[in-house]
Short mmCIF file of C-alpha atoms and ligand atoms in Angstrom, two decimals:
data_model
loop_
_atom_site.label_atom_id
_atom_site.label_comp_id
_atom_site.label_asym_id
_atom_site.label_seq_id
_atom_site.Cartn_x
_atom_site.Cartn_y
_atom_site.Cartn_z
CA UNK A 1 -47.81 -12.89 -21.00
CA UNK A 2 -46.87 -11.80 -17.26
CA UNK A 3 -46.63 -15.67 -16.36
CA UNK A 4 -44.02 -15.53 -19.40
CA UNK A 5 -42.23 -12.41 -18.28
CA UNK A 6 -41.52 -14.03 -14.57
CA UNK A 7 -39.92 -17.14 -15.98
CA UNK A 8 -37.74 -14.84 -18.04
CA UNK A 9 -36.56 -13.53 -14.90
CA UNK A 10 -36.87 -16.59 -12.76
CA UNK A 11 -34.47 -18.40 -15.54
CA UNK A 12 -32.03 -15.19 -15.68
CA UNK A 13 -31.50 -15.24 -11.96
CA UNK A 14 -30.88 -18.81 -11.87
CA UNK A 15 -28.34 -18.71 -14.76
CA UNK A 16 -26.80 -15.37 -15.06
CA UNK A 17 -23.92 -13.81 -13.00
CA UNK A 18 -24.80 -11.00 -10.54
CA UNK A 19 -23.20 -9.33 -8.30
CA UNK A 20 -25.04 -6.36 -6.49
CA UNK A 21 -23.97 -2.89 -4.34
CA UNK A 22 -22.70 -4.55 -0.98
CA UNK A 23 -25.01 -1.96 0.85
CA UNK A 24 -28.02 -4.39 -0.31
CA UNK A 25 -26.41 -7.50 0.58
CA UNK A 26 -24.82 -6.39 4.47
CA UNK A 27 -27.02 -6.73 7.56
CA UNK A 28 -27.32 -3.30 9.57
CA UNK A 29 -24.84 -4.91 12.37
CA UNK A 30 -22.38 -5.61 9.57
CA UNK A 31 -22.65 -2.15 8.07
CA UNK A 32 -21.83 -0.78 11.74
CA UNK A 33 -19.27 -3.34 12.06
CA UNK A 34 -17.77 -2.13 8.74
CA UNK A 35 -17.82 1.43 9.78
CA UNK A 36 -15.61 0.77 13.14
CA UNK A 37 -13.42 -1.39 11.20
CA UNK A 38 -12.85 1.52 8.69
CA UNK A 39 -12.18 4.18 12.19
CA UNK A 40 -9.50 1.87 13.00
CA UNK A 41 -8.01 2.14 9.92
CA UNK A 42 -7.92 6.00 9.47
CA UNK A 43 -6.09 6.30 11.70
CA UNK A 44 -3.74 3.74 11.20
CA UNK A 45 -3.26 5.78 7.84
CA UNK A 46 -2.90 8.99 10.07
CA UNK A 47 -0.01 7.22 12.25
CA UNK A 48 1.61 4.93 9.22
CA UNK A 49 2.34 7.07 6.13
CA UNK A 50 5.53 5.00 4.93
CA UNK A 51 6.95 1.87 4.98
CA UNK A 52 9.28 2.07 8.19
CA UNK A 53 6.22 3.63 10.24
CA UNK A 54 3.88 1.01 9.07
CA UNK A 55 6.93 -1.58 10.34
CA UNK A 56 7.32 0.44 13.47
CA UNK A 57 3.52 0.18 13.89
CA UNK A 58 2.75 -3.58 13.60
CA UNK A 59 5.81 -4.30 15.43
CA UNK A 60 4.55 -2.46 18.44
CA UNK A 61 1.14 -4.07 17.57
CA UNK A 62 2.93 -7.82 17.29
CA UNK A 63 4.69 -7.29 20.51
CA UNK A 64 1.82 -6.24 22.84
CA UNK A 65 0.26 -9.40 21.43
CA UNK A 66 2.90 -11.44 22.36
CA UNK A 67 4.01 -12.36 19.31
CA UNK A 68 8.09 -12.73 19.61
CA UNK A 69 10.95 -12.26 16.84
CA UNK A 70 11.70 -15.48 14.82
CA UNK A 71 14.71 -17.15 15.55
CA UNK A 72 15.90 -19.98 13.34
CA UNK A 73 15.68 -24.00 15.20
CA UNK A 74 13.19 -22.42 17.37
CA UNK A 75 10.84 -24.53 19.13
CA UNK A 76 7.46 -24.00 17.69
CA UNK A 77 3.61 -25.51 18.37
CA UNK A 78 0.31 -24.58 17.25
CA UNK A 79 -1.07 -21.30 18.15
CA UNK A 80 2.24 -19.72 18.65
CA UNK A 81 2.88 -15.83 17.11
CA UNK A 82 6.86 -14.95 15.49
CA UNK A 83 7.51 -12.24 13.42
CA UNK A 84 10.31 -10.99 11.48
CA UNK A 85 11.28 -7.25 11.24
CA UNK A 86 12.84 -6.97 7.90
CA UNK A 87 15.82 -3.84 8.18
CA UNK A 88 12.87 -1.59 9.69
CA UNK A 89 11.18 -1.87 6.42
CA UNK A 90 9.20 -4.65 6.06
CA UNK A 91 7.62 -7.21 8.17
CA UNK A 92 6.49 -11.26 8.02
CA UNK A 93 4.42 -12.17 10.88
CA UNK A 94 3.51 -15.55 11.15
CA UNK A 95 0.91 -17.99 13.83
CA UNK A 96 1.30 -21.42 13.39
CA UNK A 97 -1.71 -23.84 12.77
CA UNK A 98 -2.81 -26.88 14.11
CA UNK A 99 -1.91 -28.80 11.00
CA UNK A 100 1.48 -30.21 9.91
CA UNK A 101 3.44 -27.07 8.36
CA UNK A 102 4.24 -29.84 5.33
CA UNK A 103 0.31 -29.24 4.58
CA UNK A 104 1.83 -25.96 3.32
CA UNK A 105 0.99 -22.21 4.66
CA UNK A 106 -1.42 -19.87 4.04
CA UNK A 107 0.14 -16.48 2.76
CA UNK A 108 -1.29 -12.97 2.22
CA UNK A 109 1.44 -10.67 1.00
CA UNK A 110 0.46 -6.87 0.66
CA UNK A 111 3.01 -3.71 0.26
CA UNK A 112 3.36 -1.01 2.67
CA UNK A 113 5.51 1.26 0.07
CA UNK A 114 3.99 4.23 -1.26
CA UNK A 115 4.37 6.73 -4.82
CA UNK A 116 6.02 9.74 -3.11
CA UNK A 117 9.14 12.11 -3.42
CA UNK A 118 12.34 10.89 -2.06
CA UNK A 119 14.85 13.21 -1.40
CA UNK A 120 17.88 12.98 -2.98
CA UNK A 121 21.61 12.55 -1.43
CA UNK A 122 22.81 16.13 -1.93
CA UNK A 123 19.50 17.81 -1.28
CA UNK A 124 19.63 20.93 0.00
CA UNK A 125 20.33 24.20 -1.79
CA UNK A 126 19.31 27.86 -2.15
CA UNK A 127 18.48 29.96 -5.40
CA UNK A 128 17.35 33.39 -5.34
CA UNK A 129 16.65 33.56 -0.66
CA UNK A 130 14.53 30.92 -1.28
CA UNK A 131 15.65 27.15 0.31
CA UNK A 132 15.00 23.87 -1.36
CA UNK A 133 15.53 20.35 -0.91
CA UNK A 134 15.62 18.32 -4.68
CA UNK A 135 13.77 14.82 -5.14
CA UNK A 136 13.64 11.82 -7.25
CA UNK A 137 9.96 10.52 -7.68
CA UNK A 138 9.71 7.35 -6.36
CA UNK A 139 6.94 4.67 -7.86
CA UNK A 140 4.35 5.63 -10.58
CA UNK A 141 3.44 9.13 -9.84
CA UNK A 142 1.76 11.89 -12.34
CA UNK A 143 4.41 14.75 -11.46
CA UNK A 144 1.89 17.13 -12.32
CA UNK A 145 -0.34 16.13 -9.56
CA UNK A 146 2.64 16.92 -6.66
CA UNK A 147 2.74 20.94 -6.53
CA UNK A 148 0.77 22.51 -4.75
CA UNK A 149 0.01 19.91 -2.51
CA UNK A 150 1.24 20.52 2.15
CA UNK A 151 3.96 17.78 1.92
CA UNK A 152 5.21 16.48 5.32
CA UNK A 153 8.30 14.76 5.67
CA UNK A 154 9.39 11.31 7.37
CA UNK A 155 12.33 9.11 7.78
CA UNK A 156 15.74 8.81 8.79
CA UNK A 157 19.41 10.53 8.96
CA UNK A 158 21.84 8.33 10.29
CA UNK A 159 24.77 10.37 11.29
CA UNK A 160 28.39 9.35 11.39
CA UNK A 161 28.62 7.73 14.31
CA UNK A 162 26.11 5.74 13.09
CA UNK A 163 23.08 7.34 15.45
CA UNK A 164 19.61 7.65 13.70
CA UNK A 165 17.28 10.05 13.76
CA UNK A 166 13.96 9.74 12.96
CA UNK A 167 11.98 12.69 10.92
CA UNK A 168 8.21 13.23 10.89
CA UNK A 169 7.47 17.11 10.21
CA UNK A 170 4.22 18.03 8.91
CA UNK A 171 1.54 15.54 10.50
CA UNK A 172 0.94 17.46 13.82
CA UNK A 173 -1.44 20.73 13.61
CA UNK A 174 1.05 22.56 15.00
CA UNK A 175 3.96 21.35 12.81
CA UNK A 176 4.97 23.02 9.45
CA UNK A 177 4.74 21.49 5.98
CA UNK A 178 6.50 22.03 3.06
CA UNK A 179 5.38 22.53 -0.69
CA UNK A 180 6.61 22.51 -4.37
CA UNK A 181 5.21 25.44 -6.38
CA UNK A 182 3.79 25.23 -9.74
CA UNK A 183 3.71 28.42 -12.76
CA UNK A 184 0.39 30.82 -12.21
CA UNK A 185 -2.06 30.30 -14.93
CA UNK A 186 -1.58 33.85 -16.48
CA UNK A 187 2.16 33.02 -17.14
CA UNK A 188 1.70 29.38 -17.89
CA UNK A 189 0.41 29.29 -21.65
CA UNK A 190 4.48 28.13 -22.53
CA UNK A 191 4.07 25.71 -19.64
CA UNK A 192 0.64 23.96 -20.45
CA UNK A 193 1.39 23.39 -24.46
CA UNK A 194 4.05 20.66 -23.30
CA UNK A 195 2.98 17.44 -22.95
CA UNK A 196 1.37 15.91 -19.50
CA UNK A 197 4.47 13.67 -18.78
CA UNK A 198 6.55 17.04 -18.75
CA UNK A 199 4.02 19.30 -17.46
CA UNK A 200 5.93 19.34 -14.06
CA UNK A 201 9.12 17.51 -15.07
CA UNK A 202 11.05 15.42 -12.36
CA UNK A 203 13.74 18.31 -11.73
CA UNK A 204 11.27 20.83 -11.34
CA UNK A 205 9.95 18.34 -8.47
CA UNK A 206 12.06 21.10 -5.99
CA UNK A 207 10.49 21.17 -2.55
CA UNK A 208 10.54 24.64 -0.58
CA UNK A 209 11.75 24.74 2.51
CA UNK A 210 12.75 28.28 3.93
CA UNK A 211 12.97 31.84 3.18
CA UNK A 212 15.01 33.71 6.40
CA UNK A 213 19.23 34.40 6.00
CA UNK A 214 21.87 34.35 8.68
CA UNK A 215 21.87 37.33 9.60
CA UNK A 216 24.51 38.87 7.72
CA UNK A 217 25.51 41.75 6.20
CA UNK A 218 27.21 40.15 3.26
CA UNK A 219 28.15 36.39 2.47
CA UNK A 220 26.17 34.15 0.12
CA UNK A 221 24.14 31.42 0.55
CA UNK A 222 22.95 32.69 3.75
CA UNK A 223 19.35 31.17 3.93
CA UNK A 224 20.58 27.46 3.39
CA UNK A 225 23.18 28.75 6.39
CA UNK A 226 20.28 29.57 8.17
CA UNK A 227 18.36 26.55 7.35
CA UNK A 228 21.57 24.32 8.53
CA UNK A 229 22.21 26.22 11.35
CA UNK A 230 18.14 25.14 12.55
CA UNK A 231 19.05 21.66 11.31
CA UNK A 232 21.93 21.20 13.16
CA UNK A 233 20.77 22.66 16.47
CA UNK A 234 17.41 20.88 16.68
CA UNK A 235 19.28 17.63 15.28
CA UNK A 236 23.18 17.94 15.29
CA UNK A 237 23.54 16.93 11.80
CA UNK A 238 25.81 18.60 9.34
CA UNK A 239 24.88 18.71 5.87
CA UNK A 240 26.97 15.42 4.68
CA UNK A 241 24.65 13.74 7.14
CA UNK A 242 22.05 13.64 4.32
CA UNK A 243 24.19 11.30 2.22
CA UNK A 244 23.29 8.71 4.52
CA UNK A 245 19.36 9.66 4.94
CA UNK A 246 15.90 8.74 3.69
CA UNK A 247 14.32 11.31 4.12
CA UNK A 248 10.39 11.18 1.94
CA UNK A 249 8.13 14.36 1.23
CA UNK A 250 4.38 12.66 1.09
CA UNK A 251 1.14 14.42 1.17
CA UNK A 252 0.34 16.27 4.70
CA UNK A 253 -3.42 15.32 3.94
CA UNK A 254 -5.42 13.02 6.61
CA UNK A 255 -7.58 10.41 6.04
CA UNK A 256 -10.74 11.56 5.74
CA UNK A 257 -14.53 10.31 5.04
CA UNK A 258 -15.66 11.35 1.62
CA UNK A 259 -19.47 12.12 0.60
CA UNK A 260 -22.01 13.10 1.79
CA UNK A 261 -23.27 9.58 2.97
CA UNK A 262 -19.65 9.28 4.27
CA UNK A 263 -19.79 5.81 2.20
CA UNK A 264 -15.80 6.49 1.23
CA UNK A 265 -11.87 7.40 2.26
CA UNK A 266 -10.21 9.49 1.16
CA UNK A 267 -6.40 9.37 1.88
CA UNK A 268 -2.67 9.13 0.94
CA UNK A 269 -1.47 5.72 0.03
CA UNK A 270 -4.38 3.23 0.14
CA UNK A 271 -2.08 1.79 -2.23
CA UNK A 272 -1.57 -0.78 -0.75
CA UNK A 273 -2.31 0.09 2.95
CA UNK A 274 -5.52 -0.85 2.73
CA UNK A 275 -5.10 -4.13 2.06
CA UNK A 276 -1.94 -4.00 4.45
CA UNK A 277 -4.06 -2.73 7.44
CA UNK A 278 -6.88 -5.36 6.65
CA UNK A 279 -4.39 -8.21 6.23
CA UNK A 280 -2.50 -7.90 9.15
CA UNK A 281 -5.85 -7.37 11.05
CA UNK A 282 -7.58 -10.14 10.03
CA UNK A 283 -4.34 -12.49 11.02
CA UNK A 284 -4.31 -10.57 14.62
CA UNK A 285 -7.85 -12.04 15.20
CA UNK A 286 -7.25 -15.66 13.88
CA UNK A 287 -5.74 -17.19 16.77
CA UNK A 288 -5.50 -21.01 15.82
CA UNK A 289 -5.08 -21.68 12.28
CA UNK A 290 -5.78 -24.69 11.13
CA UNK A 291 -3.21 -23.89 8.82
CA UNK A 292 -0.03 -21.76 9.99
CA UNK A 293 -0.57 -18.44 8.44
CA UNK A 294 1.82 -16.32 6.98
CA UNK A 295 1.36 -12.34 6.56
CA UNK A 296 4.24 -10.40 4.87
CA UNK A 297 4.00 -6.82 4.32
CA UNK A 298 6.58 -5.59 2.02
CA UNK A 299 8.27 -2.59 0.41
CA UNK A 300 9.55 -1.59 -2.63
CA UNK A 301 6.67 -2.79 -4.73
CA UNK A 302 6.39 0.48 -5.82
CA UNK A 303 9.67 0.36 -7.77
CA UNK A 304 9.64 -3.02 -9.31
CA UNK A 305 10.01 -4.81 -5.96
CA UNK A 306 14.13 -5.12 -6.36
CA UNK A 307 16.18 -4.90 -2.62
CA UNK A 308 16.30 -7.02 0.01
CA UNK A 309 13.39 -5.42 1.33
CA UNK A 310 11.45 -6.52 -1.97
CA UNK A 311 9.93 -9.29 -2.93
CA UNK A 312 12.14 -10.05 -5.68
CA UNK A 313 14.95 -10.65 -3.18
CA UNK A 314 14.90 -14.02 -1.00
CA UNK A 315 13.64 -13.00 2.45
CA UNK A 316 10.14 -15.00 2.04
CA UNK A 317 12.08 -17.79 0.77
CA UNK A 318 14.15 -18.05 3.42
CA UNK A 319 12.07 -17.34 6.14
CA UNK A 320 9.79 -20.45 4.58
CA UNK A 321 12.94 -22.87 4.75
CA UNK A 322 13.98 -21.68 7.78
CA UNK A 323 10.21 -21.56 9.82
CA UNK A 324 9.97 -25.53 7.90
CA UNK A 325 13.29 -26.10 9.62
CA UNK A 326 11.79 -25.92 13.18
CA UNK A 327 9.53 -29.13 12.10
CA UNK A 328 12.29 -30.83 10.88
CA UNK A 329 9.99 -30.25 7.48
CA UNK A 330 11.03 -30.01 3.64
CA UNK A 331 11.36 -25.84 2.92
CA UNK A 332 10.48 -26.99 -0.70
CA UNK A 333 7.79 -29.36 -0.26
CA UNK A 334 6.09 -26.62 2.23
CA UNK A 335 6.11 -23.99 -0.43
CA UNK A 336 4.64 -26.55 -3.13
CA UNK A 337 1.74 -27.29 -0.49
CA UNK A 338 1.42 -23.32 0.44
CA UNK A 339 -1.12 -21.14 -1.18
CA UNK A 340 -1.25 -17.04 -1.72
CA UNK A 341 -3.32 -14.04 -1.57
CA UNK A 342 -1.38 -11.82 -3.19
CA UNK A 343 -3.32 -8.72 -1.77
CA UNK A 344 -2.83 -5.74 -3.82
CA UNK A 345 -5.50 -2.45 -5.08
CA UNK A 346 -6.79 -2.57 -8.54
CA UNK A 347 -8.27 -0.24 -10.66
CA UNK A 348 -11.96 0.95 -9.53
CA UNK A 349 -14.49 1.97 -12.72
CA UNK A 350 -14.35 5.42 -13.10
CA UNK A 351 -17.45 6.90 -14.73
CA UNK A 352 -15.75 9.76 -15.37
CA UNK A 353 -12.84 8.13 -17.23
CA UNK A 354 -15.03 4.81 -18.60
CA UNK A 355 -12.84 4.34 -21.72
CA UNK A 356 -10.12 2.42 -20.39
CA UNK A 357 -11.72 -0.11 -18.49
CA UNK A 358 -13.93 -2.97 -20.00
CA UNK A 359 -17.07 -2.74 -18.07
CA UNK A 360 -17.87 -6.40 -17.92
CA UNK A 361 -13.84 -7.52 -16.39
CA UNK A 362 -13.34 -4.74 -14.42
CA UNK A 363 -13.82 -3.81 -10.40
CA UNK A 364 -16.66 -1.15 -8.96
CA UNK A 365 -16.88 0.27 -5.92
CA UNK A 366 -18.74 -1.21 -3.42
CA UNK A 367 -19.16 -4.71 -4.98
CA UNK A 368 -16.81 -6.27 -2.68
CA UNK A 369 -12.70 -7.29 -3.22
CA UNK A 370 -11.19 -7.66 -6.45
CA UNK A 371 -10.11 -11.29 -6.71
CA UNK A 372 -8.01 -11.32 -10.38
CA UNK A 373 -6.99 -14.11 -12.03
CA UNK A 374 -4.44 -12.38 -13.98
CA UNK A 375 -2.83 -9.32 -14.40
CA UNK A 376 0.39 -8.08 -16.82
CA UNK A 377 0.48 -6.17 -20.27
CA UNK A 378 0.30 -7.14 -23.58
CA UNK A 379 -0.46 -10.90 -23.64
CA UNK A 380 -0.25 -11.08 -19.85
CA UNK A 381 3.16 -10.40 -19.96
CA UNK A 382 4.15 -10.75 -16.55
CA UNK A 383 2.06 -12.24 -14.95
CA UNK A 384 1.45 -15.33 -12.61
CA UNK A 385 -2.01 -16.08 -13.86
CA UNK A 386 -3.53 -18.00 -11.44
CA UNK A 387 -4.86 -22.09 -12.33
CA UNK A 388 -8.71 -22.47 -12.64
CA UNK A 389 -7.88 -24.75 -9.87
CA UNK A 390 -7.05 -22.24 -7.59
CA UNK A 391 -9.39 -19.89 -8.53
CA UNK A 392 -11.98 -22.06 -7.98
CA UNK A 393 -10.86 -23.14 -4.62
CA UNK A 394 -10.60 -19.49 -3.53
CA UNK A 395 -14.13 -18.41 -5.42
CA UNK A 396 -15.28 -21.54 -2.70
CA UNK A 397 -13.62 -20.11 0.23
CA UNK A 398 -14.86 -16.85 -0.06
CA UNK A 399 -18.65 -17.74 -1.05
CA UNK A 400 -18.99 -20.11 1.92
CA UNK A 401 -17.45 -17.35 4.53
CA UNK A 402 -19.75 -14.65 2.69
CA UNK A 403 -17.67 -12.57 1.57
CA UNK A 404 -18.47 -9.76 -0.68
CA UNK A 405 -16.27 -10.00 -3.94
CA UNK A 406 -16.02 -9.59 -7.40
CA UNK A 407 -13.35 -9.88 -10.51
CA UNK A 408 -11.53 -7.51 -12.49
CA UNK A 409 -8.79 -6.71 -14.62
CA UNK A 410 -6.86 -3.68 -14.41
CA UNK A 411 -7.67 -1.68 -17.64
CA UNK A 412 -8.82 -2.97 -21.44
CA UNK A 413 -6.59 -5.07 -23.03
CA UNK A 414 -3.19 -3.07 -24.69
CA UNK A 415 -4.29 -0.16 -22.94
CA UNK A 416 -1.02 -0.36 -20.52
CA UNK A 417 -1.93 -2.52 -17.45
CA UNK A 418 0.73 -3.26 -14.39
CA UNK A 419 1.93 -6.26 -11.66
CA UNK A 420 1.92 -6.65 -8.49
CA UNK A 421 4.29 -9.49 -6.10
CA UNK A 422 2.20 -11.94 -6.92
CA UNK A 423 4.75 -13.95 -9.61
CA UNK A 424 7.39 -14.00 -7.57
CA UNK A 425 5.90 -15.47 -4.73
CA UNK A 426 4.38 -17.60 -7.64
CA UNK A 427 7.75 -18.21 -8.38
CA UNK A 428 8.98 -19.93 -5.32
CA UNK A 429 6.39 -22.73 -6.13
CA UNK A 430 3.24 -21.62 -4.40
CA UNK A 431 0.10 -20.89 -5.71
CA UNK A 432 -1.02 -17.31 -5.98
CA UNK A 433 -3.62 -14.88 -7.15
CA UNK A 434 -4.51 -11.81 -6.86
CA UNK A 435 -6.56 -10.23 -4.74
CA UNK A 436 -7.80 -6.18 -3.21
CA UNK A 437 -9.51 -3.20 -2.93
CA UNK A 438 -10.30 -1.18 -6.04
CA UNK A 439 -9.18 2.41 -5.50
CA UNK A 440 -10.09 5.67 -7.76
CA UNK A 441 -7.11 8.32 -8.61
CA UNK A 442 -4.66 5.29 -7.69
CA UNK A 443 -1.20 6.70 -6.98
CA UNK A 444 -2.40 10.55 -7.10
CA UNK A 445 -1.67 12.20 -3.67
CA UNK A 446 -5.00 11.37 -2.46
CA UNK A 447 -6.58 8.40 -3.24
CA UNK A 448 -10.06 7.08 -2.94
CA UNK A 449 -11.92 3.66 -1.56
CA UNK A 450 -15.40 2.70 -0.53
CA UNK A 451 -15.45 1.48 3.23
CA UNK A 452 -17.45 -1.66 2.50
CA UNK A 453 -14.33 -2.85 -0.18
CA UNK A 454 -11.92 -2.09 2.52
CA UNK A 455 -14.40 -4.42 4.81
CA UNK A 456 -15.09 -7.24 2.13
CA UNK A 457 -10.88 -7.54 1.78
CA UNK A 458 -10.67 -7.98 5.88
CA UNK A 459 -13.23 -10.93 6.03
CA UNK A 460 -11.58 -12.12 2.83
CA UNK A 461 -8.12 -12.57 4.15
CA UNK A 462 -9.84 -13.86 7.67
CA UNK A 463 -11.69 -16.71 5.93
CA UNK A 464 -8.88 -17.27 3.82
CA UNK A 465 -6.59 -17.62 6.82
CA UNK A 466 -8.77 -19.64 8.68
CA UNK A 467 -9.27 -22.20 5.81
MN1 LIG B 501 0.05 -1.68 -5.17
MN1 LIG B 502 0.95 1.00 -6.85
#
C-alpha cells in the first residue's frame, strides 16, 4: 500500500505541472540579493513618480554610464551604449551586440506612465474662500479611491517665452500636499445609493489648494488672488501660463515595505515601474550582448498608447530603421529577425476578490513573473497572442537561466480583461509576448507587489537580453 502511495507521487511529480512559493526555491544569497535589488528600487519609486522624472532619471543614469544620444549614420560596434530621449517623456536605450544587427534585436518595452489626475488647462478657481485646481483622470482609475488621499504635484509650466519650469510639491517632509475631499458618512446616505462608477464622479475630482485672501477689505475672488499672487512670486507665471502646463496630482505616499515579514511593496505606480526599473536595470548590467539589446520605456500606455510618445506612434519603428541604417542593414528584415518582451503588470490572485480570476490561468504572488501568451477581451480581441514557437523559445530561456516564472491571464474569460504595447510592437513584424509582475489593487493609489516577483522579472529580462 505505502510502496503504492510513493509511485502515485513519484509519477505526479514527474508528469504534473508545479510551480512552488519562490521563497522555497531561492538560495539565502539570492533572497539577500533580492532584498537589495528591491532597496534600489524604492527609491527609484521615491525619486521617479511620472513619466518625465523616470526620463530625467535614466537619462542621468545612461549618461554617467557613458551611454551617448543616438544620432542617425552613426558609427557603431559591439558593446557600444546610445539612447534616445523621446520629448522628455520617454526613453529607448540601446547596447549593441556582438552579432550582426540583421540577426534581429532583443527588445523589452515597459511603460513609465501612471493612472493619476491631470490638471486641466483652465485649472484654477475659488468657490466659497476655498481654492481649487480641476482635473481630468488620466488612465483607468476608480475615482472613488482618489479623495482623501496627500496628493503631490509634478510637472511642467512652460511660460511664454517659452522657459519651463519644473513642479514637484509634496514629496519632501517639509513640503505641502494637496487633497480632494469626499462627503462625511453622516451626510452621505444620498451619496453612497449611486452607483460605484459615480460615487466620486470625474468633476467632483476638484483638488484643494488654499484657504487665505488678499488681504482686502472688499473685492471677490480674493483667495485665488492670493494663491496667484504666491504662484507668480515663487514662479513668475501668470495664470494663462497653465494653458501651456502639465501639471499631475499623484499620491504623496512612499514606497514602503508591507507585512510583517516585509515580503512586499507597497507604492504608487508599480504599474508599470516595476517592470520599468527592472528592465532598464538588467540592460545596465549586460554589457556585451550577443545580441544588440533594445530597452524602450514608454508613456501613454495608460491612455491607449496614442502620441508620439506612445507606442502606437512610429518612434520604435524608426529608431529600428534608423539604428539598422548604421550597418548598412535592412530596417525590415531586422525587425522580422527581432524578438519582444513586452514587459507589463498583470493581475495578482486576490483571495479576497477570487471570483474573477480562474485559479488554474492566473498569476500569484511570489511564484515568479507572469509570462502570458495572450491577453485582450472577448475572444482575445486585441491581442498579439504570442506563437507556441515563441513561447516555447522564451519558456527555454528562462528555465535554463533559472528564473522564477509562471503564466497567467488577466481575469476569467468575458469578465472584462485589458492590453498592453505588446501588438503594436507585434505589429511592426517582431515577435512579442507578454511578460511582468503581478500586482494587487492595480491602478488604486497604492499598489501592491511581492519583492521576489519584482526580482524574478530583473533576471528575466537579464537572461533574456543576454540570449
Ligand atoms: Mn501597465
Ligand atoms: Mn495600467
Amino acid at each position: 500500500m505505502k510502496k503504492e502511495k510513493n509511485e502515485v507521487q513519484a509519477l505526479k511529480d514527474k508528469l504534473f505541472y508545479q510551480n512552488q512559493h519562490a521563497a522555497q526555491r531561492m538560495s539565502n544569497e539570492e533572497l539577500t540579493e533580492c532584498e537589495q535589488f528591491c532597496e534600489g528600487y524604492k527609491a527609484f519609486m521615491n525619486t521617479a513618480k511620472i513619466e518625465r522624472e523616470v526620463n530625467a532619471f535614466v537619462i542621468a543614469e545612461l549618461q554617467k554610464q557613458g551611454y551617448t544620444e543616438f544620432q542617425p549614420g552613426m558609427t557603431l560596434k559591439a558593446g557600444d551604449k546610445i539612447y534616445v530621449n523621446n520629448r522628455g517623456k520617454a526613453v529607448i536605450m540601446a547596447t549593441i551586440g556582438t552579432e550582426d544587427i540583421r540577426t534581429g534585436v532583443r527588445l523589452c518595452a515597459a511603460h513609465i506612465d501612471s493612472p493619476r489626475l491631470d490638471m486641466k488647462q483652465h485649472p484654477l478657481f475659488e468657490s466659497q474662500e476655498i481654492g481649487y485646481f480641476k482635473t481630468h483622470y488620466y488612465g483607468g482609475i476608480k475615482k472613488y479611491q482618489w479623495p482623501t488621499v496627500p496628493l503631490s504635484l509634478h510637472g511642467v509650466i512652460i511660460r511664454k517665452d517659452g522657459s519651463k519650469i519644473n513642479i514637484r510639491i509634496g514629496e519632501d517632509p517639509e513640503d505641502p500636499v494637496f487633497y480632494i475631499t469626499d462627503l462625511l458618512p453622516h451626510l452621505a446616505d444620498e451619496q453612497m445609493r449611486r452607483n460605484a462608477p459615480q460615487l466620486i464622479k470625474g468633476e467632483e475630482l476638484n483638488i484643494v489648494i488654499g484657504s487665505m485672501p488678499f488681504k482686502s477689505e472688499k473685492g471677490s475672488e480674493l483667495v485665488k488672488l492670493a494663491l496667484m499672487k504666491l504662484l507668480n512670486e515663487k514662479y513668475d507665471i501668470t495664470e494663462s501660463d497653465f494653458l501651456s502646463a502639465e501639471l499631475e496630482a499623484v499620491p504623496a505616499y512612499k514606497a514602503q515595505d508591507v507585512g510583517f515579514d516585509r515580503s512586499m511593496i507597497g507604492a504608487y505606480g508599480h504599474d508599470d515601474k516595476v517592470c520599468s526599473y527592472p528592465a532598464f536595470r538588467a540592460s545596465l548590467d549586460v554589457t556585451t550582448p550577443k545580441h544588440t539589446s533594445v530597452i524602450i520605456l514608454t508613456d501613454k500606455e495608460e491612455t491607449g498608447s496614442d502620441g508620439n510618445t506612445g507606442l502606437k506612434s512610429s518612434y520604435l519603428k524608426y529608431f529600428l530603421y534608423d539604428l539598422a541604417d548604421c550597418f548598412h542593414a535592412n530596417g525590415r528584415a531586422v525587425m522580422r529577425a527581432s524578438k519582444c518582451l513586452s514587459a507589463d503588470v498583470n493581475a495578482g490572485f486576490d483571495p479576497t476578490f477570487p471570483e474573477v480570476l480562474e485559479k488554474n490561468n492566473c498569476a500569484y504572488l511570489n511564484h515568479g513573473v507572469c509570462v502570458t501568451k495572450f491577453t485582450g477581451a472577448r475572444g482575445k480581441s486585441g491581442t498579439s497572442d504570442a506563437s507556441a514557437e515563441f513561447v516555447g523559445e522564451v519558456r527555454k530561456i528562462l528555465d535554463d537561466g533559472g528564473v522564477i516564472w509562471q503564466t497567467g491571464e488577466l481575469g476569467r474569460v468575458d469578465l472584462g480583461g485589458g492590453g498592453t504595447v505588446a501588438a503594436y510592437i507585434a505589429n511592426l513584424d517582431i515577435d512579442t509576448i507578454d511578460i511582468g509582475v503581478p500586482v494587487l489593487s492595480m491602478h488604486a493609489p497604492y499598489e501592491l507587489v511581492a519583492k521576489t516577483d519584482i526580482w524574478a522579472a530583473y533576471r528575466a529580462f537579464k537572461v533574456f537580453l543576454e540570449s
